[in-house]
Short mmCIF file of C-alpha atoms in Angstrom, two decimals:
data_model
loop_
_atom_site.label_atom_id
_atom_site.label_comp_id
_atom_site.label_asym_id
_atom_site.label_seq_id
_atom_site.Cartn_x
_atom_site.Cartn_y
_atom_site.Cartn_z
CA UNK I 103 97.61 57.12 42.42
CA UNK I 104 95.37 58.42 44.98
CA UNK I 105 94.59 62.22 45.08
CA UNK I 106 93.93 64.49 47.97
CA UNK I 107 91.81 67.88 48.42
CA UNK I 108 93.32 70.98 49.67
CA UNK I 109 91.82 70.50 53.11
CA UNK I 110 93.74 67.22 53.60
CA UNK I 111 96.79 68.66 52.40
CA UNK I 112 96.56 71.57 54.80
CA UNK I 113 95.60 69.15 57.88
CA UNK I 114 98.58 66.70 57.25
CA UNK I 115 100.99 69.58 56.75
CA UNK I 116 99.83 71.67 59.85
CA UNK I 117 98.93 74.81 57.88
CA UNK I 118 95.86 76.65 56.53
CA UNK I 119 93.97 75.96 53.21
CA UNK I 120 94.77 79.59 52.06
CA UNK I 121 98.65 78.75 52.81
CA UNK I 122 98.64 75.54 50.56
CA UNK I 123 97.16 77.66 47.78
CA UNK I 124 99.53 80.51 48.29
CA UNK I 125 102.46 78.12 48.24
CA UNK I 126 101.33 76.49 45.04
CA UNK I 127 100.90 79.94 43.53
CA UNK I 128 104.37 80.80 44.45
CA UNK I 129 105.94 77.67 42.95
CA UNK I 130 106.71 76.14 46.32
CA UNK I 131 104.50 73.21 45.33
CA UNK I 132 104.13 71.59 42.04
CA UNK I 133 101.23 72.84 39.98
CA UNK I 134 97.96 70.62 41.21
CA UNK I 135 95.89 68.85 38.65
CA UNK I 136 92.37 70.19 38.18
CA UNK I 137 89.04 68.35 37.73
CA UNK I 138 86.66 69.57 35.17
CA UNK I 139 84.83 71.82 37.61
CA UNK I 140 88.01 73.28 38.72
CA UNK I 141 88.76 71.65 42.00
CA UNK I 142 92.38 71.06 42.71
CA UNK I 143 93.78 67.44 43.10
CA UNK I 144 96.93 67.20 45.15
CA UNK I 145 99.28 64.06 45.67
CA UNK I 146 101.78 62.97 48.53
CA UNK I 147 104.57 65.04 46.88
CA UNK I 148 102.46 68.28 47.61
CA UNK I 149 102.20 67.30 51.36
CA UNK I 150 106.05 66.54 51.47
CA UNK I 151 106.74 69.92 49.84
CA UNK I 152 104.67 71.82 52.26
CA UNK I 153 106.41 70.04 55.26
CA UNK I 154 109.89 70.57 53.53
CA UNK I 155 109.19 74.43 52.90
CA UNK I 156 108.04 74.85 56.47
CA UNK I 157 111.18 73.33 58.13
CA UNK I 158 113.47 75.10 55.51
CA UNK I 159 111.86 78.35 56.30
CA UNK I 160 112.46 77.80 60.05
CA UNK I 161 116.09 77.10 59.17
CA UNK I 162 116.96 79.57 56.43
CA UNK I 163 113.99 81.99 56.33
CA UNK I 164 111.08 81.96 54.09
CA UNK I 165 112.46 83.77 51.13
CA UNK I 166 115.35 81.36 50.83
CA UNK I 167 113.03 78.37 51.53
CA UNK I 168 111.04 79.21 48.48
CA UNK I 169 113.89 79.66 46.25
CA UNK I 170 115.03 76.14 47.44
CA UNK I 171 111.68 74.51 46.98
CA UNK I 172 111.07 76.20 43.46
CA UNK I 173 114.47 74.69 42.48
CA UNK I 174 113.57 71.46 43.81
CA UNK I 175 110.70 70.93 41.19
CA UNK I 176 112.53 72.47 38.19
CA UNK I 177 116.31 72.26 38.75
CA UNK I 178 117.19 69.65 41.67
CA UNK I 179 120.91 70.46 41.30
CA UNK I 180 120.14 74.09 41.90
CA UNK I 181 118.31 73.08 45.11
CA UNK I 182 120.95 71.06 46.49
CA UNK I 183 123.35 73.90 45.91
CA UNK I 184 121.07 76.53 47.64
CA UNK I 185 120.81 73.82 50.54
CA UNK I 186 124.51 73.62 50.56
CA UNK I 187 124.92 77.37 50.73
CA UNK I 188 122.17 77.75 53.63
CA UNK I 189 124.34 75.23 55.70
CA UNK I 190 127.41 77.22 55.04
CA UNK I 191 125.82 80.42 56.27
CA UNK I 192 124.93 78.66 59.51
CA UNK I 193 128.54 77.60 59.86
CA UNK I 194 129.81 81.06 59.46
CA UNK I 195 127.29 82.49 61.80
CA UNK I 196 128.24 79.76 64.46
CA UNK I 197 131.97 80.36 63.88
CA UNK I 198 131.47 84.17 64.33
CA UNK I 199 129.39 83.50 67.42
CA UNK I 200 132.18 81.52 69.04
CA UNK I 201 134.71 84.18 68.14
CA UNK I 202 132.47 86.72 69.64
CA UNK I 203 132.22 84.63 72.91
CA UNK I 204 135.86 84.30 73.22
CA UNK I 205 136.48 87.76 72.43
CA UNK I 206 133.71 89.07 74.81
CA UNK I 207 135.02 87.33 77.56
CA UNK I 208 138.68 88.33 77.04
CA UNK I 209 137.87 92.03 76.43
CA UNK I 210 135.39 91.95 79.65
CA UNK I 211 137.99 90.87 81.80
CA UNK I 212 140.78 93.37 80.67
CA UNK I 213 141.65 95.43 83.73
CA UNK I 214 141.84 99.38 83.19
CA UNK I 215 144.68 100.57 85.42
CA UNK I 216 146.89 103.53 85.28
CA UNK I 217 144.79 105.46 82.76
CA UNK I 218 146.27 108.74 81.52
CA UNK I 219 144.80 111.30 79.02
CA UNK I 220 147.40 110.31 76.56
CA UNK I 221 145.71 106.69 76.53
CA UNK I 222 142.65 108.06 74.68
CA UNK I 223 142.04 107.36 71.03
CA UNK I 224 140.70 109.56 67.98
CA UNK I 225 137.87 108.47 65.95
CA UNK I 226 140.30 107.77 63.00
CA UNK I 227 142.74 106.04 65.33
CA UNK I 228 139.94 103.55 66.82
CA UNK I 229 138.31 103.17 63.56
CA UNK I 230 141.86 101.93 62.28
CA UNK I 231 142.38 99.64 65.28
CA UNK I 232 139.04 97.87 64.78
CA UNK I 233 139.00 97.75 60.88
CA UNK I 234 135.76 99.88 60.50
CA UNK I 235 135.07 103.17 59.11
CA UNK I 236 134.82 106.42 61.24
CA UNK I 237 131.41 106.71 60.17
CA UNK I 238 130.45 103.49 61.84
CA UNK I 239 131.75 104.68 65.22
CA UNK I 240 129.82 107.88 64.73
CA UNK I 241 126.76 105.55 64.11
CA UNK I 242 127.46 103.68 67.30
CA UNK I 243 127.59 106.92 69.16
CA UNK I 244 124.27 108.24 67.87
CA UNK I 245 122.78 105.04 68.84
CA UNK I 246 124.10 105.16 72.43
CA UNK I 247 126.31 102.20 71.87
CA UNK I 248 129.61 103.45 72.48
CA UNK I 249 129.59 107.27 73.45
CA UNK I 250 132.89 109.05 73.78
CA UNK I 251 134.16 111.79 75.60
CA UNK I 252 134.37 115.42 73.65
CA UNK I 253 137.63 117.51 73.85
CA UNK I 254 136.22 120.87 73.91
CA UNK I 255 139.54 122.28 73.30
CA UNK I 256 139.71 120.77 70.08
CA UNK I 257 136.11 121.91 68.70
CA UNK I 258 134.41 118.87 70.54
CA UNK I 259 136.23 116.19 68.98
CA UNK I 260 135.46 112.56 69.95
CA UNK I 261 138.00 110.96 72.28
CA UNK I 262 137.65 107.48 73.17
CA UNK I 263 138.94 106.46 76.83
CA UNK I 264 140.37 102.99 77.49
CA UNK I 265 137.00 101.90 78.69
CA UNK I 266 135.22 103.21 75.82
CA UNK I 267 137.62 101.75 73.48
CA UNK I 268 137.04 98.34 75.37
CA UNK I 269 133.19 98.68 74.73
CA UNK I 270 133.71 99.50 71.18
CA UNK I 271 135.59 96.33 70.83
CA UNK I 272 132.75 94.46 72.36
CA UNK I 273 130.25 96.18 70.04
CA UNK I 274 132.49 95.18 66.97
CA UNK I 275 132.40 91.56 68.06
CA UNK I 276 128.77 91.32 68.62
CA UNK I 277 127.96 92.92 65.80
CA UNK I 278 130.03 90.85 63.46
CA UNK I 279 128.13 87.92 65.09
CA UNK I 280 124.98 89.15 63.77
CA UNK I 281 123.64 91.16 66.97
CA UNK I 282 121.39 94.12 65.81
CA UNK I 283 121.69 97.75 67.15
CA UNK I 284 118.32 97.38 69.02
CA UNK I 285 119.41 94.77 71.71
CA UNK I 286 122.94 96.12 71.86
CA UNK I 287 121.42 99.67 72.67
CA UNK I 288 119.76 97.96 75.90
CA UNK I 289 122.75 95.83 76.59
CA UNK I 290 125.68 98.37 76.60
CA UNK I 291 124.33 100.82 79.36
CA UNK I 292 124.17 97.52 81.46
CA UNK I 293 127.63 96.58 80.65
CA UNK I 294 128.86 100.16 81.75
CA UNK I 295 127.08 99.79 84.94
CA UNK I 296 129.02 96.60 85.52
CA UNK I 297 126.83 93.83 84.83
CA UNK I 298 128.95 92.91 81.92
CA UNK I 299 129.70 89.14 82.16
CA UNK I 300 126.29 87.82 82.93
CA UNK I 301 124.41 89.99 80.41
CA UNK I 302 126.84 88.96 77.85
CA UNK I 303 127.09 85.41 78.54
CA UNK I 304 123.10 85.43 78.73
CA UNK I 305 122.85 87.14 75.33
CA UNK I 306 125.49 85.03 73.54
CA UNK I 307 123.80 81.88 74.98
CA UNK I 308 120.44 82.74 73.46
CA UNK I 309 122.15 83.39 70.14
CA UNK I 310 123.68 80.04 70.21
CA UNK I 311 120.44 78.38 71.13
CA UNK I 312 118.64 80.16 68.17
CA UNK I 313 121.58 78.75 65.86
CA UNK I 314 120.96 75.33 67.17
CA UNK I 315 117.21 75.56 66.59
CA UNK I 316 117.86 76.73 63.12
CA UNK I 317 120.42 74.01 62.38
CA UNK I 318 117.87 71.25 63.61
CA UNK I 319 115.06 72.82 61.40
CA UNK I 320 117.51 72.99 58.25
CA UNK I 321 118.24 69.36 59.02
CA UNK I 322 114.58 68.31 59.11
CA UNK I 323 114.00 70.28 55.90
CA UNK I 324 116.91 68.56 54.14
CA UNK I 325 115.07 65.02 54.91
CA UNK I 326 111.71 66.42 54.09
CA UNK I 327 113.08 68.01 50.91
CA UNK I 328 114.72 64.66 49.94
CA UNK I 329 111.33 63.09 50.52
CA UNK I 330 109.57 65.91 48.19
CA UNK I 331 112.24 65.18 45.48
CA UNK I 332 111.80 61.44 45.41
CA UNK I 333 108.75 61.44 43.22
CA UNK I 334 105.23 62.19 42.61
CA UNK I 335 103.65 59.59 44.81
#
């Protein structure tokens, strides 16, 4: 069985020599053999393992990819279960994204006509309608995502107008689809200025493209993992 040095593994896997050593240290690669003078001797399985890790990391993140690779060398059934779970998470994210796309489109198109003060909602009423905690709405207020009016006659209590309720529904859908507060903090003021449809469409399309990229990486990772688990050749 032919052996490879560290530099050859790094070159073929497209990474640095130090990363190869780090991945071996972390259990992502099987332990290398050593010469009498202490030099590492790698084999084809090590190249395949680095390639599998890199693809899996692009699809599911480096922490989970390391778990999968460590299991591949010690408990193959567990590695397959972890891979199944990674695919399931992507499926859930894609389902949530589709729901967010549908909901955001429908919510954005809702007309607001004949608005009266009685149409406003309190924090507790809106929280119940969305299925979130009142503290979540207060957090969105503090972050500038959905800023309600204040009823000075009632101790400056928050009151959400129909337009603000609609924005809260959009934030709720996008947060559920995995969007972080930072990007939403930039997007929501634009939405309130009337640039709703185009910005939402672009943002959701970018999210979809990222999910597609991760799905492809996970598919490549599964193929590379299968090769790595086929034997030390």
